[in-house]
mmCIF file of N, CA and C in Angstrom:
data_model
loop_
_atom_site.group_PDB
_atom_site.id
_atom_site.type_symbol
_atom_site.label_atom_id
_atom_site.label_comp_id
_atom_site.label_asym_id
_atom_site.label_seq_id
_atom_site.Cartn_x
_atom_site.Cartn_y
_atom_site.Cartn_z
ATOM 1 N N UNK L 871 -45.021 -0.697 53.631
ATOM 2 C CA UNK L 871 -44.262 -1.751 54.260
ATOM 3 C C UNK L 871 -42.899 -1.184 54.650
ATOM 4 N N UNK L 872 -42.125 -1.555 55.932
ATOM 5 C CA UNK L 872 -40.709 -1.211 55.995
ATOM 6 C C UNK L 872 -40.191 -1.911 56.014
ATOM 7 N N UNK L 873 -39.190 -1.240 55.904
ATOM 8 C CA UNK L 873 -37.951 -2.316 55.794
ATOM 9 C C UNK L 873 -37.194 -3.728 56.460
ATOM 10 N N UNK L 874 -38.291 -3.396 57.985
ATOM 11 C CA UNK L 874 -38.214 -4.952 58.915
ATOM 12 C C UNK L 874 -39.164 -5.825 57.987
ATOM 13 N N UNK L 875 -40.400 -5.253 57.480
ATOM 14 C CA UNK L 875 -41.588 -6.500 57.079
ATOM 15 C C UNK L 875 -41.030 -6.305 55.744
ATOM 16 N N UNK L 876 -40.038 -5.736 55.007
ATOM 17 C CA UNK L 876 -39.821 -6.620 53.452
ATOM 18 C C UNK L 876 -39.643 -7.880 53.172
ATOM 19 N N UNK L 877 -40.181 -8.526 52.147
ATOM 20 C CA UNK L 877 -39.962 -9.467 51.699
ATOM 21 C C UNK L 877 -38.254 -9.523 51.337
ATOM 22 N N UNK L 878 -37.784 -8.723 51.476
ATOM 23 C CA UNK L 878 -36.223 -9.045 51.371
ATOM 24 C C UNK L 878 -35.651 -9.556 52.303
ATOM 25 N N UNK L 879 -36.485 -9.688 53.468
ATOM 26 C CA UNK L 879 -35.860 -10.039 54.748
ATOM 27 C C UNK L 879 -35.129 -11.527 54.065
ATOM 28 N N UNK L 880 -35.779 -12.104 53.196
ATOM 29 C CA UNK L 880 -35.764 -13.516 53.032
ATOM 30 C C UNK L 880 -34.466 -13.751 51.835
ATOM 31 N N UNK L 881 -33.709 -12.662 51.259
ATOM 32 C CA UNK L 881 -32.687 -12.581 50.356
ATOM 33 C C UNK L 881 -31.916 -13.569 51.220
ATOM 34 N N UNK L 882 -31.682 -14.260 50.043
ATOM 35 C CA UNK L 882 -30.171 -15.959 50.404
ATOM 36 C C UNK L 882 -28.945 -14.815 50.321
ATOM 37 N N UNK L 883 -28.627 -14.100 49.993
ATOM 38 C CA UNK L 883 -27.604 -13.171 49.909
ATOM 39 C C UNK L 883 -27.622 -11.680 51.530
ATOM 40 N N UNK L 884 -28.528 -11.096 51.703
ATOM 41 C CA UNK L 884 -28.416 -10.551 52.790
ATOM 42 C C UNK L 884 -30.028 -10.265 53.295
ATOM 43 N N UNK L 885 -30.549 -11.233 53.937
ATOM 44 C CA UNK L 885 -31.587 -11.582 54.513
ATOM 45 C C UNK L 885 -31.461 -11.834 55.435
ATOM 46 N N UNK L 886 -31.952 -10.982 56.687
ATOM 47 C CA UNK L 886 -31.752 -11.497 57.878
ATOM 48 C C UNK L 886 -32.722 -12.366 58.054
ATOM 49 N N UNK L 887 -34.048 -12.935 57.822
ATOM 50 C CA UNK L 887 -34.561 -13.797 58.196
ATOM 51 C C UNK L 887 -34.391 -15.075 57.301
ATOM 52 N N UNK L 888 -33.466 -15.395 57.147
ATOM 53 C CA UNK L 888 -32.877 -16.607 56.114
ATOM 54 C C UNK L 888 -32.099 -17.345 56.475
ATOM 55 N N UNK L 889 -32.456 -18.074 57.678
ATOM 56 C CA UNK L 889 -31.061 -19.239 58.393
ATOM 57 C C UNK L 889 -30.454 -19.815 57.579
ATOM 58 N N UNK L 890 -30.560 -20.375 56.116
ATOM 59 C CA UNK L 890 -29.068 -20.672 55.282
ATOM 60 C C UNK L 890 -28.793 -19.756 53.797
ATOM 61 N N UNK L 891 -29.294 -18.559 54.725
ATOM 62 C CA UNK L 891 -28.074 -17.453 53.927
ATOM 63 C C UNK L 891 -27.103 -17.212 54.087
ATOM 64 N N UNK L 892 -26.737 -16.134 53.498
ATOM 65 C CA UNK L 892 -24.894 -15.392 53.603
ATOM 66 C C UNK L 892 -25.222 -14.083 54.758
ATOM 67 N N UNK L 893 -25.979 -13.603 54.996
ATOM 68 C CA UNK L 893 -26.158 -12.769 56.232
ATOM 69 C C UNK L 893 -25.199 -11.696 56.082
ATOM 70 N N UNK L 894 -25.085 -11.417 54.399
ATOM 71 C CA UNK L 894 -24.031 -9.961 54.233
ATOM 72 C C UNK L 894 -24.691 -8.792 54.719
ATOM 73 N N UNK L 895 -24.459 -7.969 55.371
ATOM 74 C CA UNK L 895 -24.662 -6.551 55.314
ATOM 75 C C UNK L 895 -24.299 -5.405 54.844
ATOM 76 N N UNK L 896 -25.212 -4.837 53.708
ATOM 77 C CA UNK L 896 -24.464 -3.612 52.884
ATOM 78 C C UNK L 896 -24.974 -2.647 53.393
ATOM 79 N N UNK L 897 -23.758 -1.686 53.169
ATOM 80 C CA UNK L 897 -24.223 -0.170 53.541
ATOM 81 C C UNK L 897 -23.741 0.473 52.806
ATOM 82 N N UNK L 898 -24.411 1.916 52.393
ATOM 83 C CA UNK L 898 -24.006 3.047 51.583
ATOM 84 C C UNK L 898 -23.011 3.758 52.247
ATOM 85 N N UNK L 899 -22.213 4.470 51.375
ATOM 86 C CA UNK L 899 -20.732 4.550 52.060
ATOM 87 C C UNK L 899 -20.244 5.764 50.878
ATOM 88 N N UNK L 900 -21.417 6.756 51.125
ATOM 89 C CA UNK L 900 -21.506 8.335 49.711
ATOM 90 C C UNK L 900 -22.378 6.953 48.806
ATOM 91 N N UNK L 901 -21.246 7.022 47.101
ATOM 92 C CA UNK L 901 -22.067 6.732 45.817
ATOM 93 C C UNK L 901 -21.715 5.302 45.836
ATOM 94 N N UNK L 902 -21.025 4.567 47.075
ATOM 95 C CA UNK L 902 -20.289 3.227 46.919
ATOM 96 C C UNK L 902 -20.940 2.247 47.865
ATOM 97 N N UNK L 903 -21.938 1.014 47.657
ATOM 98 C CA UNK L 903 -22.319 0.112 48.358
ATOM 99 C C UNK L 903 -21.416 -0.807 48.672
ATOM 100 N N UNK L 904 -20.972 -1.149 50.177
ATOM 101 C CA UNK L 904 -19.640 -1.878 50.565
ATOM 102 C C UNK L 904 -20.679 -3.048 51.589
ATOM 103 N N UNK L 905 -19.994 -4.225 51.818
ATOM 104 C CA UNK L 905 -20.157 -5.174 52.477
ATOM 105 C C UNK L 905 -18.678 -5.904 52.596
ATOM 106 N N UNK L 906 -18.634 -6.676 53.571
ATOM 107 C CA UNK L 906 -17.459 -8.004 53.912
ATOM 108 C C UNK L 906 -18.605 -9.277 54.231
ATOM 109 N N UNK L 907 -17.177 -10.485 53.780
ATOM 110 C CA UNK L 907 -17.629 -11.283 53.542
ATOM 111 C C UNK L 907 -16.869 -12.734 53.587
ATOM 112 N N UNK L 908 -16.855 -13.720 54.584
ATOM 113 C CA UNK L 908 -15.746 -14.401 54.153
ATOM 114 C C UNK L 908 -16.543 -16.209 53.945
ATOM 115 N N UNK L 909 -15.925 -16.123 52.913
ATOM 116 C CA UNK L 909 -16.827 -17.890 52.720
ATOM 117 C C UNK L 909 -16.604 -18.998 53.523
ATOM 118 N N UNK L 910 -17.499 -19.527 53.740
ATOM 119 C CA UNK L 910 -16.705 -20.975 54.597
ATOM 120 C C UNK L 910 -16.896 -22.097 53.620
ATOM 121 N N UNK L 911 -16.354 -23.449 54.423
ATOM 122 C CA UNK L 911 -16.330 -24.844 53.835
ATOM 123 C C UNK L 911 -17.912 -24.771 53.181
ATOM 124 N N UNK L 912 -18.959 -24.377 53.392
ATOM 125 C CA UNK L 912 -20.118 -24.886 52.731
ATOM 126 C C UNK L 912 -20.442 -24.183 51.991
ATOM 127 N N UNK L 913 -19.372 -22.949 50.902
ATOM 128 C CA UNK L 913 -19.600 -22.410 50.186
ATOM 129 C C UNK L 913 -18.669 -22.938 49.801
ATOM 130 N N UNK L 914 -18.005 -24.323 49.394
ATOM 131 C CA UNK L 914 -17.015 -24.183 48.596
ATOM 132 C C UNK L 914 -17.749 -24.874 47.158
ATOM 133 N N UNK L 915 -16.984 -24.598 45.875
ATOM 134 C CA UNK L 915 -17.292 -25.808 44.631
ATOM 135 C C UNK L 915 -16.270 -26.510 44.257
ATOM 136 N N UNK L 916 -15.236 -27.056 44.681
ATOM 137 C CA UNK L 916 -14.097 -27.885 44.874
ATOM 138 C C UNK L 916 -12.933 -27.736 45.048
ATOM 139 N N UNK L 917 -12.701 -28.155 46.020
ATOM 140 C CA UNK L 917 -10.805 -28.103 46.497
ATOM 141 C C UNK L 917 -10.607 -27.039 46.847
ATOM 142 N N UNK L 918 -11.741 -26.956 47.981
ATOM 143 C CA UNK L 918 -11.640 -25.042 48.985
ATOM 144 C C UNK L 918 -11.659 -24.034 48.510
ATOM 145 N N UNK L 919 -11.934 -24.287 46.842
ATOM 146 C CA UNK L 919 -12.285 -22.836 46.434
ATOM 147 C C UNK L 919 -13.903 -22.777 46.126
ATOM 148 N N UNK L 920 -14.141 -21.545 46.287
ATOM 149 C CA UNK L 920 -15.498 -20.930 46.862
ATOM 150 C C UNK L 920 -15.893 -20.724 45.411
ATOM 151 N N UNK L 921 -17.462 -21.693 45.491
ATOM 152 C CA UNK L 921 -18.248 -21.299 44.344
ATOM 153 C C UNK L 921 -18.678 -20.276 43.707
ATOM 154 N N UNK L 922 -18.615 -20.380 41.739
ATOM 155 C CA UNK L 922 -18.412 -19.074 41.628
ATOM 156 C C UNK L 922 -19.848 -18.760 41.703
ATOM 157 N N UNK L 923 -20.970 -19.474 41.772
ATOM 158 C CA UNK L 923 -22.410 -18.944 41.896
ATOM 159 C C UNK L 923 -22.546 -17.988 43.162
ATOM 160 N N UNK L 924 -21.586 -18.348 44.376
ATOM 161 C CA UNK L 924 -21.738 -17.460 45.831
ATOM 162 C C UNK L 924 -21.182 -16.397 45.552
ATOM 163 N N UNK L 925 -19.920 -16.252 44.691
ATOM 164 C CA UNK L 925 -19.327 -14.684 43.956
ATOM 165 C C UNK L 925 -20.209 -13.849 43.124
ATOM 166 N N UNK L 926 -20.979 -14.685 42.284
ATOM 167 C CA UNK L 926 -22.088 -13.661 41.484
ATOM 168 C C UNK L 926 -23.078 -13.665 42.147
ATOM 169 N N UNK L 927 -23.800 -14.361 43.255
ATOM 170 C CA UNK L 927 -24.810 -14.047 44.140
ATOM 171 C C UNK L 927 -24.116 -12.753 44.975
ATOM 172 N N UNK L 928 -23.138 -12.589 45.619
ATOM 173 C CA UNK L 928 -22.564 -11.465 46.251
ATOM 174 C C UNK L 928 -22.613 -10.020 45.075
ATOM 175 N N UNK L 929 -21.901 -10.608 43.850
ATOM 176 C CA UNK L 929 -22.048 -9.347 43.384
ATOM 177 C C UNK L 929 -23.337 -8.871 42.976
ATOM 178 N N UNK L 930 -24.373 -9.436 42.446
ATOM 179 C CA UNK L 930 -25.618 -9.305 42.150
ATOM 180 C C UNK L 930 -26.072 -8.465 43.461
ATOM 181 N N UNK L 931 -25.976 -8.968 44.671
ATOM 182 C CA UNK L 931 -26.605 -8.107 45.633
ATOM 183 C C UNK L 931 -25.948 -6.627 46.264
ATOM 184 N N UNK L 932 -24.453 -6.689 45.537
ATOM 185 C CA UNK L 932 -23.631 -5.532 45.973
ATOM 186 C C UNK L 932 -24.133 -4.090 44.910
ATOM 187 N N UNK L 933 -24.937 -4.977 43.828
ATOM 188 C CA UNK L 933 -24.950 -4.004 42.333
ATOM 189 C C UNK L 933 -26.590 -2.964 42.832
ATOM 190 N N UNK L 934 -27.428 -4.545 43.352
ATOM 191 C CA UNK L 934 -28.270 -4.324 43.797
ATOM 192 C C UNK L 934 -29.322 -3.528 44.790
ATOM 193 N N UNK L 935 -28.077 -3.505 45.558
ATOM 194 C CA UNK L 935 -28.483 -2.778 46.858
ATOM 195 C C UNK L 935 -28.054 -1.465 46.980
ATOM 196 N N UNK L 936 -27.545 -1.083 45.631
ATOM 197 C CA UNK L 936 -27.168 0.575 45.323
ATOM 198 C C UNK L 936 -28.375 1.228 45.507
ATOM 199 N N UNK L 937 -29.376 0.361 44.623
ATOM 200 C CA UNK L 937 -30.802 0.859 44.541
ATOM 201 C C UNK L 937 -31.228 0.765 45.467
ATOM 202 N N UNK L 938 -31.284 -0.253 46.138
ATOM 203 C CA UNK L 938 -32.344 -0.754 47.619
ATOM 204 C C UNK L 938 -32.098 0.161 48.296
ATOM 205 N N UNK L 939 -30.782 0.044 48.933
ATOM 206 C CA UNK L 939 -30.521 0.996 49.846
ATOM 207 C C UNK L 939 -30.552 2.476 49.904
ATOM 208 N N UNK L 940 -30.908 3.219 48.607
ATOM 209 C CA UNK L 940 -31.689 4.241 47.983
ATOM 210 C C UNK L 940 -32.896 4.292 48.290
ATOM 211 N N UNK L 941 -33.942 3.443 48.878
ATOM 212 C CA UNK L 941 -34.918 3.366 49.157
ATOM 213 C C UNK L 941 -35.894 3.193 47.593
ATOM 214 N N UNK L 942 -35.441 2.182 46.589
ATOM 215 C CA UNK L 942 -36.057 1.973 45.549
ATOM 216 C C UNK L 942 -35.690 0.386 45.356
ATOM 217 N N UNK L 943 -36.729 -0.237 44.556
ATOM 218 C CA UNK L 943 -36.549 -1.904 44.179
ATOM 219 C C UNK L 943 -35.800 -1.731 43.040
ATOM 220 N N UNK L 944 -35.148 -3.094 42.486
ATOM 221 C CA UNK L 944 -35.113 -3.542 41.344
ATOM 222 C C UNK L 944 -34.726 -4.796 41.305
ATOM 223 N N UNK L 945 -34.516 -5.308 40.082
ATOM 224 C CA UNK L 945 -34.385 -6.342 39.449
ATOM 225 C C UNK L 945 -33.311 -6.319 38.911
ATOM 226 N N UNK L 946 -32.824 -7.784 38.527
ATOM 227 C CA UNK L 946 -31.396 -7.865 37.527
ATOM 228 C C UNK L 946 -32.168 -8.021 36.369
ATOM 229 N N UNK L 947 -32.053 -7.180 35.198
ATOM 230 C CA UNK L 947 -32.328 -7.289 33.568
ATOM 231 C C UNK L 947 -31.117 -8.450 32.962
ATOM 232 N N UNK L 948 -30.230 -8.048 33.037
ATOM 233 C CA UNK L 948 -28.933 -8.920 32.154
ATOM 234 C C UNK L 948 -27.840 -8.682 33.103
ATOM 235 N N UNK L 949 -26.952 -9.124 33.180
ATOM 236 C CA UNK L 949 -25.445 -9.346 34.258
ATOM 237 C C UNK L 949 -24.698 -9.911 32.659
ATOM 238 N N UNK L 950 -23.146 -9.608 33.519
ATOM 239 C CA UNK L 950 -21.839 -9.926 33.017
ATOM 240 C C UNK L 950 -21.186 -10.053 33.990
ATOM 241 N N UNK L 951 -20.159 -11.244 34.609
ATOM 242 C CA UNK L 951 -19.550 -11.234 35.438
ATOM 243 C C UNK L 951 -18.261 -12.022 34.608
ATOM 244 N N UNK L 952 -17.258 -11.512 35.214
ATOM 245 C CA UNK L 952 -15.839 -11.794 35.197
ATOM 246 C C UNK L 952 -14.834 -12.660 36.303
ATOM 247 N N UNK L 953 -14.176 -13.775 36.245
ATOM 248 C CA UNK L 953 -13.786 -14.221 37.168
ATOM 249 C C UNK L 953 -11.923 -14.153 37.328
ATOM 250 N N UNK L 954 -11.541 -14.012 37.820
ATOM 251 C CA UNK L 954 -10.532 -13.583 37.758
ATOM 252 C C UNK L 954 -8.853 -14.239 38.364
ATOM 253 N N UNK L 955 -9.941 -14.869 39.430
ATOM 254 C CA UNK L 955 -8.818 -15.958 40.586
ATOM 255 C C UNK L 955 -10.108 -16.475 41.149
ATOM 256 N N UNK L 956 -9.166 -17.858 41.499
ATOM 257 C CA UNK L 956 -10.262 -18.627 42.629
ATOM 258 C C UNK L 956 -9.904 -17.975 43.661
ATOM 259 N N UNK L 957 -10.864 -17.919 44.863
ATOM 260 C CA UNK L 957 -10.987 -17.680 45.894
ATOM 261 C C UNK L 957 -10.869 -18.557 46.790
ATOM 262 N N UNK L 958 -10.204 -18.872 47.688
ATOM 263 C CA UNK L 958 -9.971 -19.888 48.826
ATOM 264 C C UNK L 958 -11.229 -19.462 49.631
ATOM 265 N N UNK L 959 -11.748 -20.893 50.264
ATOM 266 C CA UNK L 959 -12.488 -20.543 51.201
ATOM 267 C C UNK L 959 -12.016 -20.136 52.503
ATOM 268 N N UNK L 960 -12.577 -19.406 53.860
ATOM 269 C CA UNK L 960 -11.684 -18.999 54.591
ATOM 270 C C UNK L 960 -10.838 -17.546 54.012
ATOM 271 N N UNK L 961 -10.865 -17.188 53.325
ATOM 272 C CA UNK L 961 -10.669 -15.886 52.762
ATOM 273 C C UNK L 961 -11.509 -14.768 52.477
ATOM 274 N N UNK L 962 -11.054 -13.789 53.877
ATOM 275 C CA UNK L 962 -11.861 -12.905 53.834
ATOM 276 C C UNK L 962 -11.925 -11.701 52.848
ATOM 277 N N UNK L 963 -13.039 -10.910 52.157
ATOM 278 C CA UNK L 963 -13.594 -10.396 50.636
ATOM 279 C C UNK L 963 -14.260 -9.051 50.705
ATOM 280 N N UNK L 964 -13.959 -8.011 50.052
ATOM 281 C CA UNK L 964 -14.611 -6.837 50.600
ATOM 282 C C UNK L 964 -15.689 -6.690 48.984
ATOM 283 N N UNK L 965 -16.442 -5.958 49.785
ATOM 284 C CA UNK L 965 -17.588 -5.924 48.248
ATOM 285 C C UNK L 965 -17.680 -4.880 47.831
ATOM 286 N N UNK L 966 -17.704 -4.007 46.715
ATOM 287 C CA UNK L 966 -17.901 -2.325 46.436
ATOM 288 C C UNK L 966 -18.531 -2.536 44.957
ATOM 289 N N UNK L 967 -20.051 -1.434 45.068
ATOM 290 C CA UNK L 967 -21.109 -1.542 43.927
ATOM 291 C C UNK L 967 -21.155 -0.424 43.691
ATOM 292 N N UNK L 968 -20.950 0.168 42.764
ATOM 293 C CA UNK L 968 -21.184 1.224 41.949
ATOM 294 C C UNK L 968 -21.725 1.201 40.661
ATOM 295 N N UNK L 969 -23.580 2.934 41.226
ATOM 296 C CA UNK L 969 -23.800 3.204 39.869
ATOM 297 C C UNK L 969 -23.025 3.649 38.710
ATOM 298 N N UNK L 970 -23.028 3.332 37.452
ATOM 299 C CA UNK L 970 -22.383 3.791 36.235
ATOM 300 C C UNK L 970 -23.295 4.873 35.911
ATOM 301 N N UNK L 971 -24.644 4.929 35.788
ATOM 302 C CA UNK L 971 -25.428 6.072 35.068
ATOM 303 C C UNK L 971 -26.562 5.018 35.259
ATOM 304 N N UNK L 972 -27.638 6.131 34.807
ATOM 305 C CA UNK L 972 -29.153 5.829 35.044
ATOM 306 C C UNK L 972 -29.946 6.653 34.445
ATOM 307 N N UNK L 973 -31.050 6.008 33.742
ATOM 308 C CA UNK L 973 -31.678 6.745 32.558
ATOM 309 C C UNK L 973 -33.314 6.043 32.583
ATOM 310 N N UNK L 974 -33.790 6.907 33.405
ATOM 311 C CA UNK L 974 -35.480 6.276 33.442
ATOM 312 C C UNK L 974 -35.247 5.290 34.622
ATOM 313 N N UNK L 975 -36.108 4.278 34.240
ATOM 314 C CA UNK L 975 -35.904 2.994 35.187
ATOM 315 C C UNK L 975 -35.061 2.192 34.984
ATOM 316 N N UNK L 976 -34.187 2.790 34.155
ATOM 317 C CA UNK L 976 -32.523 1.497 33.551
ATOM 318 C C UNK L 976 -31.390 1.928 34.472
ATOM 319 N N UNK L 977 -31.048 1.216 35.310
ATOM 320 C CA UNK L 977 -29.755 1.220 36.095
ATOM 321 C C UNK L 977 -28.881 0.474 35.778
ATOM 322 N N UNK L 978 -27.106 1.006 35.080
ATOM 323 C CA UNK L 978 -26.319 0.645 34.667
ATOM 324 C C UNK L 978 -25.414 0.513 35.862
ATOM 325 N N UNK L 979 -24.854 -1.029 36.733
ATOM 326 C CA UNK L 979 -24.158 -1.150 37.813
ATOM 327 C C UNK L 979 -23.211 -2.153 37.510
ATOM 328 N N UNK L 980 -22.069 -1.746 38.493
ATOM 329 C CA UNK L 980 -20.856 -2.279 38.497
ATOM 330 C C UNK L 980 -20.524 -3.120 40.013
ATOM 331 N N UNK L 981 -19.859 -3.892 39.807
ATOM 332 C CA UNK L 981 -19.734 -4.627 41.485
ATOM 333 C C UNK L 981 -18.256 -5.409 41.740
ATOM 334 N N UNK L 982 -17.786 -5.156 42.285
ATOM 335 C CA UNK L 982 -16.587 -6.178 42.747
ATOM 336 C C UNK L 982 -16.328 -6.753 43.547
ATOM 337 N N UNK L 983 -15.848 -7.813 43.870
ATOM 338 C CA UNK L 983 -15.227 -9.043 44.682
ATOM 339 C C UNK L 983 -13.501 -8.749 45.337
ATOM 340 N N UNK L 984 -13.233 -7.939 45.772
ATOM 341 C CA UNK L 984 -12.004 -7.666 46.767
ATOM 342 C C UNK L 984 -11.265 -8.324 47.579
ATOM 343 N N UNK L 985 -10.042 -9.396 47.557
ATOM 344 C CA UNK L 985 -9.646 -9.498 48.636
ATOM 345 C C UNK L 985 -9.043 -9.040 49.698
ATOM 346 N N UNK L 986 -9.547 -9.164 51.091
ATOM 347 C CA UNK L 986 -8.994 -8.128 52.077
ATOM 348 C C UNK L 986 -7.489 -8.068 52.249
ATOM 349 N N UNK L 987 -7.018 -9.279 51.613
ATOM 350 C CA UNK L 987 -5.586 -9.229 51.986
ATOM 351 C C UNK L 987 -4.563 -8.629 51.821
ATOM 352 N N UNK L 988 -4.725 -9.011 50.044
ATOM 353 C CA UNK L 988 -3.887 -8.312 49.123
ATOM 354 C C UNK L 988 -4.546 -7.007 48.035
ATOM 355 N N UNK L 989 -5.379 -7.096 48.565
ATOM 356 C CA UNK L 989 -6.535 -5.995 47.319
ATOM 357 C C UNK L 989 -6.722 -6.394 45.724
ATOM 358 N N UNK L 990 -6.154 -7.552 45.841
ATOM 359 C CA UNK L 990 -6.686 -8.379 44.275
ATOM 360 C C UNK L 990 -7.731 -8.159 44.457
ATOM 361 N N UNK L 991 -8.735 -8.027 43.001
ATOM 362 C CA UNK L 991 -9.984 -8.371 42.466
ATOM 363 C C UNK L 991 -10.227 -9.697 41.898
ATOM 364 N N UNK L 992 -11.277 -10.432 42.617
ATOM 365 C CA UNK L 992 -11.257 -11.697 42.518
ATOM 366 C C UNK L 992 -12.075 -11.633 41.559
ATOM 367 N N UNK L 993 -13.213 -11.143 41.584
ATOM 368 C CA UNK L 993 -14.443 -11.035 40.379
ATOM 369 C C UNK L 993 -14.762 -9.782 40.391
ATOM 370 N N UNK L 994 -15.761 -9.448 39.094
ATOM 371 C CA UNK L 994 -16.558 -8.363 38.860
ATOM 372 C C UNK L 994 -17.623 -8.659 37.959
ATOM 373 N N UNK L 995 -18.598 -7.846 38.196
ATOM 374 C CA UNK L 995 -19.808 -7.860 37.032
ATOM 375 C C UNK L 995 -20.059 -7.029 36.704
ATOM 376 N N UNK L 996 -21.049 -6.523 35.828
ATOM 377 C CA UNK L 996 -21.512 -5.564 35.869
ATOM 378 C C UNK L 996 -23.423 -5.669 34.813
ATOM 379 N N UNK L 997 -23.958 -5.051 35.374
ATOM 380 C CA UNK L 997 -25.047 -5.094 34.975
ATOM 381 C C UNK L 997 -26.018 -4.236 34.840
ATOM 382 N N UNK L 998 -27.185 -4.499 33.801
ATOM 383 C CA UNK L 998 -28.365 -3.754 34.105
ATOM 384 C C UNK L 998 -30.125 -4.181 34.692
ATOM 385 N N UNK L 999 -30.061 -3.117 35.212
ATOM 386 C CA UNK L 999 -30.953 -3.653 36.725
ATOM 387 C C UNK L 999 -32.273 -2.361 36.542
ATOM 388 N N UNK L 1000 -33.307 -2.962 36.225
ATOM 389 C CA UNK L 1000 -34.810 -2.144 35.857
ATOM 390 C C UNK L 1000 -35.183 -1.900 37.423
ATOM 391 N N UNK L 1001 -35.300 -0.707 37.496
ATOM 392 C CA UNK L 1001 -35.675 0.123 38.702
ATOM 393 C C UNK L 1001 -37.115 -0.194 38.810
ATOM 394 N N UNK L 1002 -38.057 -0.701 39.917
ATOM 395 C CA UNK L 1002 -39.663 -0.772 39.769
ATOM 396 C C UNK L 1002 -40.339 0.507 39.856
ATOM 397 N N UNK L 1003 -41.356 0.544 39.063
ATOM 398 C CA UNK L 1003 -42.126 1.326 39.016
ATOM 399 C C UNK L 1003 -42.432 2.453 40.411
#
């Protein structure tokens, strides 16, 4: 299968065939998976700040797509995410995922939430993510 007929096409996070996704696009950039990203009104969870489920859906797919975009699957095993500031909606967000180490099919990843403005870190996670067979 390639990469047009994956079933990832359909990721709510960066799926191009997913009319109410986020339509992020990551790319490898050397050992660092980067995307932008800016939320609107229908990502907010109250009073224009941007839900934190759309921040750990972003980072989940920034941690994620270290692997993908390696040309390998995986899965999230366990996450930790950190929140740090609300995010206004309308505020545009840079994304950067980095492997920590990797041992068999265990991928130890890191991900952050950037604002473009000021270079605050709005969030981070970090997680481990079972490489498929």
């Amino acid at each position: 299968m390639s990469r047009l007929d994956s079933s990832a096409n359909r990721c709510f996070v960066c799926g191009p065939s997913n009319p109410i996704g986020l339509q992020v696009r990551f790319r490898l950039d050397g050992e660092v998976c980067r995307a932008e990203f800016t939320p609107a009104e229908i990502h907010a969870g109250y009073d224009g700040v941007t839900h934190g489920g759309i921040l750990f859906s972003l980072l989940d797919d920034v941690m994620a797509n270290i692997i993908f975009l390696g040309g390998e699957r995986c899965f999230t095993a366990k996450a930790e995410v950190r929140y740090r500031q609300p995010l206004p909606v309308g505020t545009a967000v840079r994304l950067e995922g980095r492997q920590q180490r990797r041992k068999g099919r265990l991928a130890l990843l890191e991900g952050k939430v950037i604002r473009a403005d000021t270079e605050e870190i709005v969030a981070e996670a970090s997680g481990h993510f079972m490489v498929e067979a």
